[in-house]
Short mmCIF file of C-alpha atoms in Angstrom, two decimals:
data_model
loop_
_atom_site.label_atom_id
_atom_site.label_comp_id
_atom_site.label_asym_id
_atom_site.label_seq_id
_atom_site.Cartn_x
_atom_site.Cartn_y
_atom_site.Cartn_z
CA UNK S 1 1.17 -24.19 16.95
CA UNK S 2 3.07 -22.47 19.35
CA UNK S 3 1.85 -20.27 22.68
CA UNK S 4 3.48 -16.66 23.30
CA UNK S 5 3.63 -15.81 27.03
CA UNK S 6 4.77 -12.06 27.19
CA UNK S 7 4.65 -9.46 30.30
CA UNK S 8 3.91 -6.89 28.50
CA UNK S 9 0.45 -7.05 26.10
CA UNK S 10 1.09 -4.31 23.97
CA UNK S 11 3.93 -5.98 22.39
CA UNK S 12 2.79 -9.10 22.29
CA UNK S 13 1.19 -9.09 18.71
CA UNK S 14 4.62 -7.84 16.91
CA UNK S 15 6.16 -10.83 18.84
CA UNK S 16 4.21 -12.95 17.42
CA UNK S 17 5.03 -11.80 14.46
CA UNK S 18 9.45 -12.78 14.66
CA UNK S 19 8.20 -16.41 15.62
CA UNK S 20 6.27 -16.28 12.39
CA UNK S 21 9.40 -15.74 10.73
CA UNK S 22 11.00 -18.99 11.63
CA UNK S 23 7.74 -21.11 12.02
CA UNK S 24 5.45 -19.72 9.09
CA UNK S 25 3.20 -22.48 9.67
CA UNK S 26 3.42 -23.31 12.94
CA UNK S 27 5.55 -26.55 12.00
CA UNK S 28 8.22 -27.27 14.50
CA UNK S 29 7.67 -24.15 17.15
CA UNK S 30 8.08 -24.73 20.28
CA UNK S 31 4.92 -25.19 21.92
CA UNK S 32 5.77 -22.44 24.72
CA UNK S 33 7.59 -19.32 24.59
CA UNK S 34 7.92 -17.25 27.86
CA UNK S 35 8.90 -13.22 26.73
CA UNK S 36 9.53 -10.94 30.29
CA UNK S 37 11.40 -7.26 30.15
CA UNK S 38 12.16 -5.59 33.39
CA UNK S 39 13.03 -1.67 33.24
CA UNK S 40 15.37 -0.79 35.80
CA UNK S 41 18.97 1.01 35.10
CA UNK S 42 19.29 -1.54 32.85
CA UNK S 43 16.66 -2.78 30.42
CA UNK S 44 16.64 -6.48 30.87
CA UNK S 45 14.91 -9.09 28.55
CA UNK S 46 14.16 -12.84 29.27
CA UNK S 47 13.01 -15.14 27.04
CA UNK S 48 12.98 -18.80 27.69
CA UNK S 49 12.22 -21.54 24.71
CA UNK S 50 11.42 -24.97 26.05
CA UNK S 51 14.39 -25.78 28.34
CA UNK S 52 16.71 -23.14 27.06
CA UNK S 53 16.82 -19.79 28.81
CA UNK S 54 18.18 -16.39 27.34
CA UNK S 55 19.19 -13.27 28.95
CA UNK S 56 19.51 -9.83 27.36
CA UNK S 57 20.30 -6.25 28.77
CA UNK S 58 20.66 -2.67 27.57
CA UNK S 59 20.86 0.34 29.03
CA UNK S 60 17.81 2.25 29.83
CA UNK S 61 18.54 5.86 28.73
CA UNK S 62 15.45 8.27 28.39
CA UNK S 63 12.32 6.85 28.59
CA UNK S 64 10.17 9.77 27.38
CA UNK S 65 8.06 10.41 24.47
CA UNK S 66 7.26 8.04 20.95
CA UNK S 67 11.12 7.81 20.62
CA UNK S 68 11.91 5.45 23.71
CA UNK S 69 8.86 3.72 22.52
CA UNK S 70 10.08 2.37 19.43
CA UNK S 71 13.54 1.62 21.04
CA UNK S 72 11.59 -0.29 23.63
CA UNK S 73 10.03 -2.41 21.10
CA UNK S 74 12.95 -2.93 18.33
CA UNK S 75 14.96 -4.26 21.46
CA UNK S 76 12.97 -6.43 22.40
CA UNK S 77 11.97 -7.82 18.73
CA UNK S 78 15.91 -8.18 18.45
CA UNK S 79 15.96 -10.34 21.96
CA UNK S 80 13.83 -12.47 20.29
CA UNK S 81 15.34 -12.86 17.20
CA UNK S 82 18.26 -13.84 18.70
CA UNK S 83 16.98 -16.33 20.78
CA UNK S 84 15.32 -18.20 18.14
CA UNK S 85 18.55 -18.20 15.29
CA UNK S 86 20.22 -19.36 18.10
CA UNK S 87 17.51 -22.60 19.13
CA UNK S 88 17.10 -22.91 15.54
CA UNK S 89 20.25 -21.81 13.61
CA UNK S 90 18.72 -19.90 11.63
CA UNK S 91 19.51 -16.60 10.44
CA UNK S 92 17.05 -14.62 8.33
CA UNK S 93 17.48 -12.51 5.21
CA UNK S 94 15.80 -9.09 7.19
CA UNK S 95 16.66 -10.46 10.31
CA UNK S 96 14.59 -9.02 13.18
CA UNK S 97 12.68 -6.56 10.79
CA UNK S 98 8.73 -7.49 10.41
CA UNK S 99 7.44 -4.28 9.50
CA UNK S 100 6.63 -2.86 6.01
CA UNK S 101 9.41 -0.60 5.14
CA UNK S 102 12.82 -1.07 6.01
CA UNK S 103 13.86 1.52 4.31
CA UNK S 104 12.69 3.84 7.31
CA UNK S 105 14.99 2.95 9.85
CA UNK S 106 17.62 3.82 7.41
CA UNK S 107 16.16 7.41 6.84
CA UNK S 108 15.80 7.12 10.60
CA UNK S 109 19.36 6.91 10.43
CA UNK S 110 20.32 9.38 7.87
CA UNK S 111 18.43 12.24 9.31
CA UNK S 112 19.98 11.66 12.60
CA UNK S 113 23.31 12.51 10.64
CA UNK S 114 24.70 9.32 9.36
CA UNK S 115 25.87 8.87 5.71
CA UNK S 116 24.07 6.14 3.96
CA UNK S 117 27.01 3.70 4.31
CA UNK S 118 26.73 3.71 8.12
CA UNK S 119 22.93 3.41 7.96
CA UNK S 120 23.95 -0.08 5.74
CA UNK S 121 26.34 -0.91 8.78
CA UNK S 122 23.56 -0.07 11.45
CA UNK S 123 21.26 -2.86 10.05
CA UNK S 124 23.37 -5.42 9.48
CA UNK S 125 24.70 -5.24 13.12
CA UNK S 126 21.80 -4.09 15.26
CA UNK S 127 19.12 -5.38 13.45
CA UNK S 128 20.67 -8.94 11.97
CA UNK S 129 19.90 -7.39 8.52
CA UNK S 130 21.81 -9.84 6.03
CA UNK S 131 24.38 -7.67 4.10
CA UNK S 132 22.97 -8.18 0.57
CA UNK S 133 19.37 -7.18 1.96
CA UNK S 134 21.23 -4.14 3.48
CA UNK S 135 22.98 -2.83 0.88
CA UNK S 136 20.01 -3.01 -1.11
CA UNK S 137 18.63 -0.46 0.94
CA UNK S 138 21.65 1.44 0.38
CA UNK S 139 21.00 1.84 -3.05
CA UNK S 140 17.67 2.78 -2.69
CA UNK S 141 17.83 5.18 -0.62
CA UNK S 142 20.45 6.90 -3.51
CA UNK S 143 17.88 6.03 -6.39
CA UNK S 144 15.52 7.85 -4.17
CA UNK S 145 17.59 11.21 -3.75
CA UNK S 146 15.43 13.90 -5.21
CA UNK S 147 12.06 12.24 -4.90
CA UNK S 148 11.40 11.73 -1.18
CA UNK S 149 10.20 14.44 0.52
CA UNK S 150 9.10 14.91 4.10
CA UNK S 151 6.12 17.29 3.35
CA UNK S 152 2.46 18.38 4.98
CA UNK S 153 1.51 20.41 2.30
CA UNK S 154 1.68 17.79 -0.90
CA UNK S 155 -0.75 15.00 -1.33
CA UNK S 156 -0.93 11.92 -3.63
CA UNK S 157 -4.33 11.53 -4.95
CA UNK S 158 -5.26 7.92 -5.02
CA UNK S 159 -8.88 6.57 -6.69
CA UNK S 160 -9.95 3.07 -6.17
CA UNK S 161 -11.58 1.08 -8.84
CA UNK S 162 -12.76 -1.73 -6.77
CA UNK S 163 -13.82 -4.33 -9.61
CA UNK S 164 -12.23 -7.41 -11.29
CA UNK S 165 -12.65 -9.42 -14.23
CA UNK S 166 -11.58 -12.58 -11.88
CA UNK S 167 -10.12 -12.86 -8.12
CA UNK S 168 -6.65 -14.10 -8.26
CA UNK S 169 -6.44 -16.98 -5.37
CA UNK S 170 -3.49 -14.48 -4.18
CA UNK S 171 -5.70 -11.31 -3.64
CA UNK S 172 -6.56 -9.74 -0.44
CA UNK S 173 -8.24 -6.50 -2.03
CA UNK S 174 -11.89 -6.88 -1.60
CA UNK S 175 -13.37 -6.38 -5.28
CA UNK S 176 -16.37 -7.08 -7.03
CA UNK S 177 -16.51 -9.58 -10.35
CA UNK S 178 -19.66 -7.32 -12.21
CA UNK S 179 -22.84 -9.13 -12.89
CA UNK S 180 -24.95 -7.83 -14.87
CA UNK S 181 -27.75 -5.57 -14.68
CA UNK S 182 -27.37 -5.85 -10.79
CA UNK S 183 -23.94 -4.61 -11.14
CA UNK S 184 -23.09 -1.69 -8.56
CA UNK S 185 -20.51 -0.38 -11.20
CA UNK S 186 -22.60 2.68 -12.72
CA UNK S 187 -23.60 4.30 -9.33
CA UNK S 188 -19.89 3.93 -7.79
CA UNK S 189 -18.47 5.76 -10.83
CA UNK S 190 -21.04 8.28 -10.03
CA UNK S 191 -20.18 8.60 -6.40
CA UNK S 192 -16.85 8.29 -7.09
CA UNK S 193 -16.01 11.38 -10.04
CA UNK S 194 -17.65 13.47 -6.94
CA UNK S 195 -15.95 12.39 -4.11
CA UNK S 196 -12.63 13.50 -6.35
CA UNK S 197 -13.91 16.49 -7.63
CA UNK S 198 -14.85 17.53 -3.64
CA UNK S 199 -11.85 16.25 -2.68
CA UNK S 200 -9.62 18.27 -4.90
CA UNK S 201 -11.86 21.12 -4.10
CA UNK S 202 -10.98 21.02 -0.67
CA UNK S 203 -7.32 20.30 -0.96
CA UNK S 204 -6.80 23.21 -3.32
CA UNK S 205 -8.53 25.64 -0.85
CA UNK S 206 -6.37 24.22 2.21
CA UNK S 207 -3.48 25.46 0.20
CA UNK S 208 -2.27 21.76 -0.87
CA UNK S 209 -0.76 20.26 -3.83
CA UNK S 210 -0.88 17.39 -5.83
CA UNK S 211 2.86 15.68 -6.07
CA UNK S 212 0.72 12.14 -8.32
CA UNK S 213 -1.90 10.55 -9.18
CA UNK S 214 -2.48 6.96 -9.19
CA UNK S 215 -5.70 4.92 -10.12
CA UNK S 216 -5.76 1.23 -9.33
CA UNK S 217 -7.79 -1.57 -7.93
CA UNK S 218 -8.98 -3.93 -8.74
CA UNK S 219 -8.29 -3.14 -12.15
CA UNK S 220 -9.59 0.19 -13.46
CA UNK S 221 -9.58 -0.97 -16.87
CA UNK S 222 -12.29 -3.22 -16.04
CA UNK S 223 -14.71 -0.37 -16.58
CA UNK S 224 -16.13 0.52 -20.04
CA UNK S 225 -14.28 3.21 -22.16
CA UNK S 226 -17.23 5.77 -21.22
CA UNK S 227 -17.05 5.08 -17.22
CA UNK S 228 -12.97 5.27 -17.57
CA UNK S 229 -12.79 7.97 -18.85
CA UNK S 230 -15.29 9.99 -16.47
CA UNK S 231 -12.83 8.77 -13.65
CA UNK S 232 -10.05 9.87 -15.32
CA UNK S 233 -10.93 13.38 -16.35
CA UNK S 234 -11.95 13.74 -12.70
CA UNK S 235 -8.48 12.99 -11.26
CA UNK S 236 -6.53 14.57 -13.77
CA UNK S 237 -4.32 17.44 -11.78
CA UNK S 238 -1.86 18.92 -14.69
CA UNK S 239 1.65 18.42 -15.12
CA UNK S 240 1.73 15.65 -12.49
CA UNK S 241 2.96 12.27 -12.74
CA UNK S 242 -0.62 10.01 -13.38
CA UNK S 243 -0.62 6.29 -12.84
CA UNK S 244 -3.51 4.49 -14.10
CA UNK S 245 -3.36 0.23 -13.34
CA UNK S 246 -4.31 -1.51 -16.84
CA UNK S 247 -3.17 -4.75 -14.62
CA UNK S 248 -5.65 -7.11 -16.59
CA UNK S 249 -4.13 -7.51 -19.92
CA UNK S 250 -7.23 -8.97 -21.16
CA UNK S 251 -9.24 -5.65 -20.08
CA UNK S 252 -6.59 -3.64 -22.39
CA UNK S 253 -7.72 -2.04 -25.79
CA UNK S 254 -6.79 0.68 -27.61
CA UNK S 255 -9.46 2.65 -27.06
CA UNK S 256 -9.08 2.87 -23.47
CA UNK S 257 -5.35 3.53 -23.60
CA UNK S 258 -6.22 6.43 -26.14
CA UNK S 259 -8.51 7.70 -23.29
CA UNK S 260 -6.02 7.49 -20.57
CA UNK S 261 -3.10 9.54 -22.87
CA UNK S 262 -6.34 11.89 -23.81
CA UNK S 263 -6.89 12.33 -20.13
CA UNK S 264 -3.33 13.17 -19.23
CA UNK S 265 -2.31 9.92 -17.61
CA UNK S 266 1.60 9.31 -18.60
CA UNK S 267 2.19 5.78 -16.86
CA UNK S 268 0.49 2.48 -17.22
CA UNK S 269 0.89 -0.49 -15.29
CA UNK S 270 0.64 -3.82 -17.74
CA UNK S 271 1.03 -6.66 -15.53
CA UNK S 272 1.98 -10.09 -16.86
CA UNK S 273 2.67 -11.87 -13.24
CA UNK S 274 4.06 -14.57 -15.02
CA UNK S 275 4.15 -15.62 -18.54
CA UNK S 276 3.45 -19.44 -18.01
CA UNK S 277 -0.30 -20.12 -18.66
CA UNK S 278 -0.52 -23.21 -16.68
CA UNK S 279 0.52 -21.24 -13.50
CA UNK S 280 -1.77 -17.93 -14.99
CA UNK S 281 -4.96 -20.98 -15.04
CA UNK S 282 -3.85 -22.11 -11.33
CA UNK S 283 -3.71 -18.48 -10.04
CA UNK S 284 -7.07 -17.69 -11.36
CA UNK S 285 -5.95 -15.03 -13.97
CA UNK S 286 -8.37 -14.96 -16.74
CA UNK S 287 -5.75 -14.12 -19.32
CA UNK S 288 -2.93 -16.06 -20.91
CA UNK S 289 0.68 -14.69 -21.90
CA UNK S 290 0.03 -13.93 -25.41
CA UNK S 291 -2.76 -11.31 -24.50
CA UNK S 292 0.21 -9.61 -21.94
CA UNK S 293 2.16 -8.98 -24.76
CA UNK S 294 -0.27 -8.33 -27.19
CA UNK S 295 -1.17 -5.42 -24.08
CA UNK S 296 1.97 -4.34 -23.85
CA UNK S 297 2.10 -4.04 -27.75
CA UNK S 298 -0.61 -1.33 -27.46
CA UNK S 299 0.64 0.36 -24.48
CA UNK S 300 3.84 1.29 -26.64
CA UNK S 301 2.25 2.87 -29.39
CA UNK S 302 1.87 6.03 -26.41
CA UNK S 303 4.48 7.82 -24.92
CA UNK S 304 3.68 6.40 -21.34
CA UNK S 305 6.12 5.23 -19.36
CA UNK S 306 5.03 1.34 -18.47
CA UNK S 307 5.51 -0.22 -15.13
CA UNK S 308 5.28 -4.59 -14.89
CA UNK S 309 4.73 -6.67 -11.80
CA UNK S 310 6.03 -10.32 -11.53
CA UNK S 311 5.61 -12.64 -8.43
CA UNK S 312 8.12 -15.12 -7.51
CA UNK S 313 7.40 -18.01 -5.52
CA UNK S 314 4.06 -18.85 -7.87
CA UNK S 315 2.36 -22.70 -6.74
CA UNK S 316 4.59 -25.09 -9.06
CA UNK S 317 7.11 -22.65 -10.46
CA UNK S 318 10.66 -23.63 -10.52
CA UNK S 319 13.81 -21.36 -11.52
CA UNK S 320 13.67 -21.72 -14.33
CA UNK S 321 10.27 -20.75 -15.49
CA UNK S 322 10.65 -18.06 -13.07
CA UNK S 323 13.44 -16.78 -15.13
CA UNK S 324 11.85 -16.98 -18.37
CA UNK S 325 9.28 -14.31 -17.30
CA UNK S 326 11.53 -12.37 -15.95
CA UNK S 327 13.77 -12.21 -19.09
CA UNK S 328 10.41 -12.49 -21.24
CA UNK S 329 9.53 -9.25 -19.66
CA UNK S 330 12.32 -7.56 -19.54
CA UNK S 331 13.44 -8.00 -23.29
CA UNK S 332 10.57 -6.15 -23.79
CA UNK S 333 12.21 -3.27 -21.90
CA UNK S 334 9.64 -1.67 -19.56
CA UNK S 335 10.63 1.12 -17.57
CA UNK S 336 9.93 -0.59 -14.23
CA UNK S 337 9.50 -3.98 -13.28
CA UNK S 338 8.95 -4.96 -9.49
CA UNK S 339 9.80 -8.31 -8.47
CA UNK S 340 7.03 -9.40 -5.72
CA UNK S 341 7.60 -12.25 -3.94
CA UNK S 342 4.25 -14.33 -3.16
CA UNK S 343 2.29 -13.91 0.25
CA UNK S 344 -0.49 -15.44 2.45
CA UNK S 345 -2.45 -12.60 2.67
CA UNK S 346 -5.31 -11.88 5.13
CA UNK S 347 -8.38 -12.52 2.49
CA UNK S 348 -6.78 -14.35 0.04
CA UNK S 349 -8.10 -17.63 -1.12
CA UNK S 350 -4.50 -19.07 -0.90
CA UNK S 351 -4.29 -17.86 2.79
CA UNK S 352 -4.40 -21.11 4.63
CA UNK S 353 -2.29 -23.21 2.34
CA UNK S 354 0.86 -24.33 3.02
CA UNK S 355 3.46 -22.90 0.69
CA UNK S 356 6.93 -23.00 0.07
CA UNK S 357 9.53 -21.83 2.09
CA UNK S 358 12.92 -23.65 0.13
CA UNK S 359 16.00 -21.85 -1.18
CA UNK S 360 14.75 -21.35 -4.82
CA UNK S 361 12.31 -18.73 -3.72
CA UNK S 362 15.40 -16.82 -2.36
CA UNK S 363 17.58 -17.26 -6.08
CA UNK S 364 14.79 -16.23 -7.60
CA UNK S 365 14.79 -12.52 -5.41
CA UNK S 366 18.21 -12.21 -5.99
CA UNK S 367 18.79 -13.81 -8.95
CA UNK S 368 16.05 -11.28 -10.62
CA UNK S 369 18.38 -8.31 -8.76
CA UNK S 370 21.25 -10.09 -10.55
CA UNK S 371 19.90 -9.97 -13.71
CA UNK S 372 18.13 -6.72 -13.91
CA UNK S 373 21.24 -4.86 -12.73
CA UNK S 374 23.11 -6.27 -16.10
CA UNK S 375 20.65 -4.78 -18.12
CA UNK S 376 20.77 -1.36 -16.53
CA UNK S 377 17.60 -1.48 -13.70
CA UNK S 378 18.73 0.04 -10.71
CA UNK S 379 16.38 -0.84 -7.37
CA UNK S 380 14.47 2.40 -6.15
CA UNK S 381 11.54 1.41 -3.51
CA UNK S 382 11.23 -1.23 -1.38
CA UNK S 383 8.72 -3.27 0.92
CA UNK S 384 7.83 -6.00 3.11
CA UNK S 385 4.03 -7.79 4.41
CA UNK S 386 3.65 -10.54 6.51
CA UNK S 387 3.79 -13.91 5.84
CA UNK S 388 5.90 -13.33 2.59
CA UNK S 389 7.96 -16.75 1.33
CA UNK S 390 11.10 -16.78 2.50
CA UNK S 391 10.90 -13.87 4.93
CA UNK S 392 11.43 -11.46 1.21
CA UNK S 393 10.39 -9.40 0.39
CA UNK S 394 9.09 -6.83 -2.93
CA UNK S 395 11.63 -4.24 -5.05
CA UNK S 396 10.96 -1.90 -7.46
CA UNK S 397 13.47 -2.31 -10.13
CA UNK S 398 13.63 1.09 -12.68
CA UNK S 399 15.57 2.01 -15.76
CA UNK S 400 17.56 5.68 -14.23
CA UNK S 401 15.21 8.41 -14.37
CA UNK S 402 11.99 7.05 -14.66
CA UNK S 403 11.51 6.13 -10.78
CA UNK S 404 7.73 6.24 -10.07
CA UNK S 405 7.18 9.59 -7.85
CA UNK S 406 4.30 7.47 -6.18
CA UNK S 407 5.70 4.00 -5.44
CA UNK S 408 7.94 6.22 -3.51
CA UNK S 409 6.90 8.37 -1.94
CA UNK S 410 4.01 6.25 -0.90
CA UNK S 411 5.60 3.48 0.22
CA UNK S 412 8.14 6.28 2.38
CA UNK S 413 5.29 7.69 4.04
CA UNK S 414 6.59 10.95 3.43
CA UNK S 415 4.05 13.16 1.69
CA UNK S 416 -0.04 12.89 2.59
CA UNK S 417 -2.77 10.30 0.71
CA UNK S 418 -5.79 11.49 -0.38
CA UNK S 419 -7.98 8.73 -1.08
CA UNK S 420 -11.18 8.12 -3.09
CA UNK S 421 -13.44 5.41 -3.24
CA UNK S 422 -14.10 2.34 -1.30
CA UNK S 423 -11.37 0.48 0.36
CA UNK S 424 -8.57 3.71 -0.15
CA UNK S 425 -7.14 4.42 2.85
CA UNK S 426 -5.83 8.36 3.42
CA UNK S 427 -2.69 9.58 4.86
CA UNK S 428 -1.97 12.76 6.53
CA UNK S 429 2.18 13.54 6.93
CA UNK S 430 2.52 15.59 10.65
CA UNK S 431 6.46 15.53 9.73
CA UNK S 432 7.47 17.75 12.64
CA UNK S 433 6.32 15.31 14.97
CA UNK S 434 7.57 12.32 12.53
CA UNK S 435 3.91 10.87 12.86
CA UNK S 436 1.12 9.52 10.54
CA UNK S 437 -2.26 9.59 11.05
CA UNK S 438 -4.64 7.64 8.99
CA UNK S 439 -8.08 7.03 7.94
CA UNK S 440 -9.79 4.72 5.43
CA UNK S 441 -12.56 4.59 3.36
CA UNK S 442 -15.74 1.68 4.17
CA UNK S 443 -14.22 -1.31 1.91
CA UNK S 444 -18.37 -2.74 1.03
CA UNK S 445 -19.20 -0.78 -1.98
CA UNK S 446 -22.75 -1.12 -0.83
CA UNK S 447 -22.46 0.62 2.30
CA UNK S 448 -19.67 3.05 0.06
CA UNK S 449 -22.78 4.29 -1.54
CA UNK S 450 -25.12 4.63 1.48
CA UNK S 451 -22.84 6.26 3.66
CA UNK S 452 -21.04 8.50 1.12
CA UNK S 453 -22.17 11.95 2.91
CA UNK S 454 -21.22 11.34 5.96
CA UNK S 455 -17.64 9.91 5.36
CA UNK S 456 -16.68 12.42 2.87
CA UNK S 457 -17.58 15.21 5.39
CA UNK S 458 -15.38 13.41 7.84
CA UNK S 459 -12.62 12.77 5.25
CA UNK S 460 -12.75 16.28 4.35
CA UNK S 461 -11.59 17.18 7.71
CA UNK S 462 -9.44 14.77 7.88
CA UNK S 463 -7.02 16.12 5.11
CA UNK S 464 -6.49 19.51 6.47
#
């Protein structure tokens, strides 16, 4: 394991996080790293790695306000980066970039006046952005053109079903498997229609609108037909694009889906992950591949558009059975598929295990961009989390013209969240000041239920 000495504390953690990029587990790091920056005329940056010492300058322009801020820290996250492809010679596929969303350093970019082509150039040379990874970005940034928004005054509405048949060992949500008559699932439906039908109340007085609406989980089909559909009549906003997450194959049934096109709801999300059932056993997915399709088969007979995750990197995969669910799935022809590559997440069961980090991971990412683009899937959203395989990351891949409004526009940041239930965490857009403020929900559906008063009232405020 390695130590982190840097001068300055409030950077420290983000650090951190670019040695985790070449030493995911620790393996190999150097047991010391010494990080210093000195802010005179010229913005200097040490960084010494064992033996080997590295200098680094810049100039120090203006120093004022949130702007010099995140210069301050990018430069020094690219210091680093440097220093360690150079002890290690390695280069990375997003190069010095931990954070979530690359894409916003291209918008960044773009509103600053640049064309989309220079904002490719920018990360590839400032930010050691590999030039396939970059002009990925390029493209989505076009496939986004008419769907990102900088806006205060629109809101996604997202609802929470926090419950799961199973736990995948790759989950970090915190969900409940029902038991029962001791189940908590009746009284959180309860609480939960109100908190949307308050919420909605609120945001319709404040003078905001609803751009989507997206319920997930956990797996919202998980509920009985009755309890469904009492969440989904509560959500439903009009002539708005409505997600609802039917992720569970084996929680899919006709009557439900009837309920969700009855309730307005014009996209599913049918989620094989992969379609080998050894790996779906491993993973702790209580479904096998025929019950995906036999899903899907349903899902078709309504005029919903139908969104598919896969994960690459699965324990014991190789390419090859990789590729088979990805053409599996995509001879089937869903709108969307996103390609996810596998991550230690914070509360996941798999969190502490060591996985792989080898080149196959990487053909399978860009192999599945390969392969989608021949049969017409352009990429349109993009994102990153820490401690993904490979330093990957996860792309939405779309047939043109059916991007999804709120994989977009959330993932951008650009429009407001308005969040219900336990575990959703809101959003509120300031884009004037290009700032975000957020606030989320108590993630125990216990203490959901005994505090659900007094957090809605401070919600409420919250969102206007």
């Amino acid at each position: 394991m390695f130590e982190l000495y840097a001068d300055n504390p409030k950077i420290a953690a983000e650090l951190e996080d670019v040695v985790r990029l070449f030493f995911p587990d620790g393996d190999g790091a150097p047991e010391k790293i010494t990080h210093t920056c000195r802010e005179d005329a010229v913005m200097t940056v040490g960084i010494t790695i064992g033996e080997k010492k590295f200098v680094f300058e810049k100039a120090a322009e203006n120093r004022d306000g949130e702007a010099y801020k995140r210069e301050y820290k990018r430069f020094n996250k690219i210091c680093l980066y440097d220093a360690l492809s150079e002890h290690t010679g390695v280069k990375l596929p997003w190069g010095s970039l931990t954070g979530v969303r690359p894409t916003k350093l291209a918008y960044e970019l773009v509103k600053g006046g640049a064309s989309i082509d220079e904002a490719v150039r920018n990360l590839q040379s400032v930010y050691r952005v590999e030039k396939v990874k970059a002009e990925l970005i390029g493209e989505i940034l076009k496939a986004q053109r008419g769907i990102y928004t900088d806006s205060e005054e629109l809101y996604n509405l997202y609802v929470h079903i926090p419950f799961c048949v199973s736990r995948c060992r790759y989950c970090s949500f915190v969900t409940e498997v029902p038991k029962g008559k001791s189940s908590r699932v009746e009284p959180y439906v309860e609480a939960l229609v109100e908190e949307i039908r308050r919420t909605l109340s609120a945001l319709c007085d404040g003078g905001k609108k609803i751009l989507s609406v997206y319920v997930g989980g956990g797996t919202p089909t998980a509920l009985d037909a009755k309890q469904l559909k009492r969440v989904l009549e509560a959500a439903s906003c009009g002539d708005v694009e409505y997600t609802c997450e039917a992720g569970r194959p084996d929680t899919v049934t006709d009557e439900k889906l009837r309920i969700m096109a009855d309730c307005g709801v014009n996209r599913v999300c049918v989620n094989p992950q992969t379609l080998c059932d050894e790996t779906l056993k491993r993973i702790g997915r209580s479904h096998d591949s025929a019950q995906f399709f036999e899903a899907y088969r349903l899902a078709r007979r309504y005029p919903f558009i139908i969104n598919t995750d896969l994960i690459a990197g699965l324990d014991g995969e190789t390419l090859d059975v990789f590729e088979n669910t990805l053409d599996g799935t995509a001879a089937l022809m869903p709108e969307n598929i996103t390609v996810h590559t596998l991550s230690r997440k914070n509360g996941a069961e798999l969190r502490f295990e060591k996985l792989r980090h080898d080149a196959v991971v990487e053909k399978m990412v860009n192999g599945a961009r390969e392969r989608l683009a021949r049969l017409g899937y352009v990429p349109y959203y993009v994102y990153r989390q820490k401690r993904m395989l490979g330093n990957l990351e996860n792309t939405g891949y779309c047939k043109v013209g059916t991007q999804c409004v709120n994989n977009i526009t959330t993932m951008e940041e650009c429009v407001g969240v308005a969040a219900c239930g336990a575990g959703a965490i809101g959003k509120r857009v300031f884009a004037a000041e290009n700032r975000i403020e957020r606030l989320a929900n108590v993630r125990d559906v216990k203490l959901y239920l005994e505090q659900f008063e007094d957090r809605l009232e401070k919600k409420l405020k919250f969102l206007l």
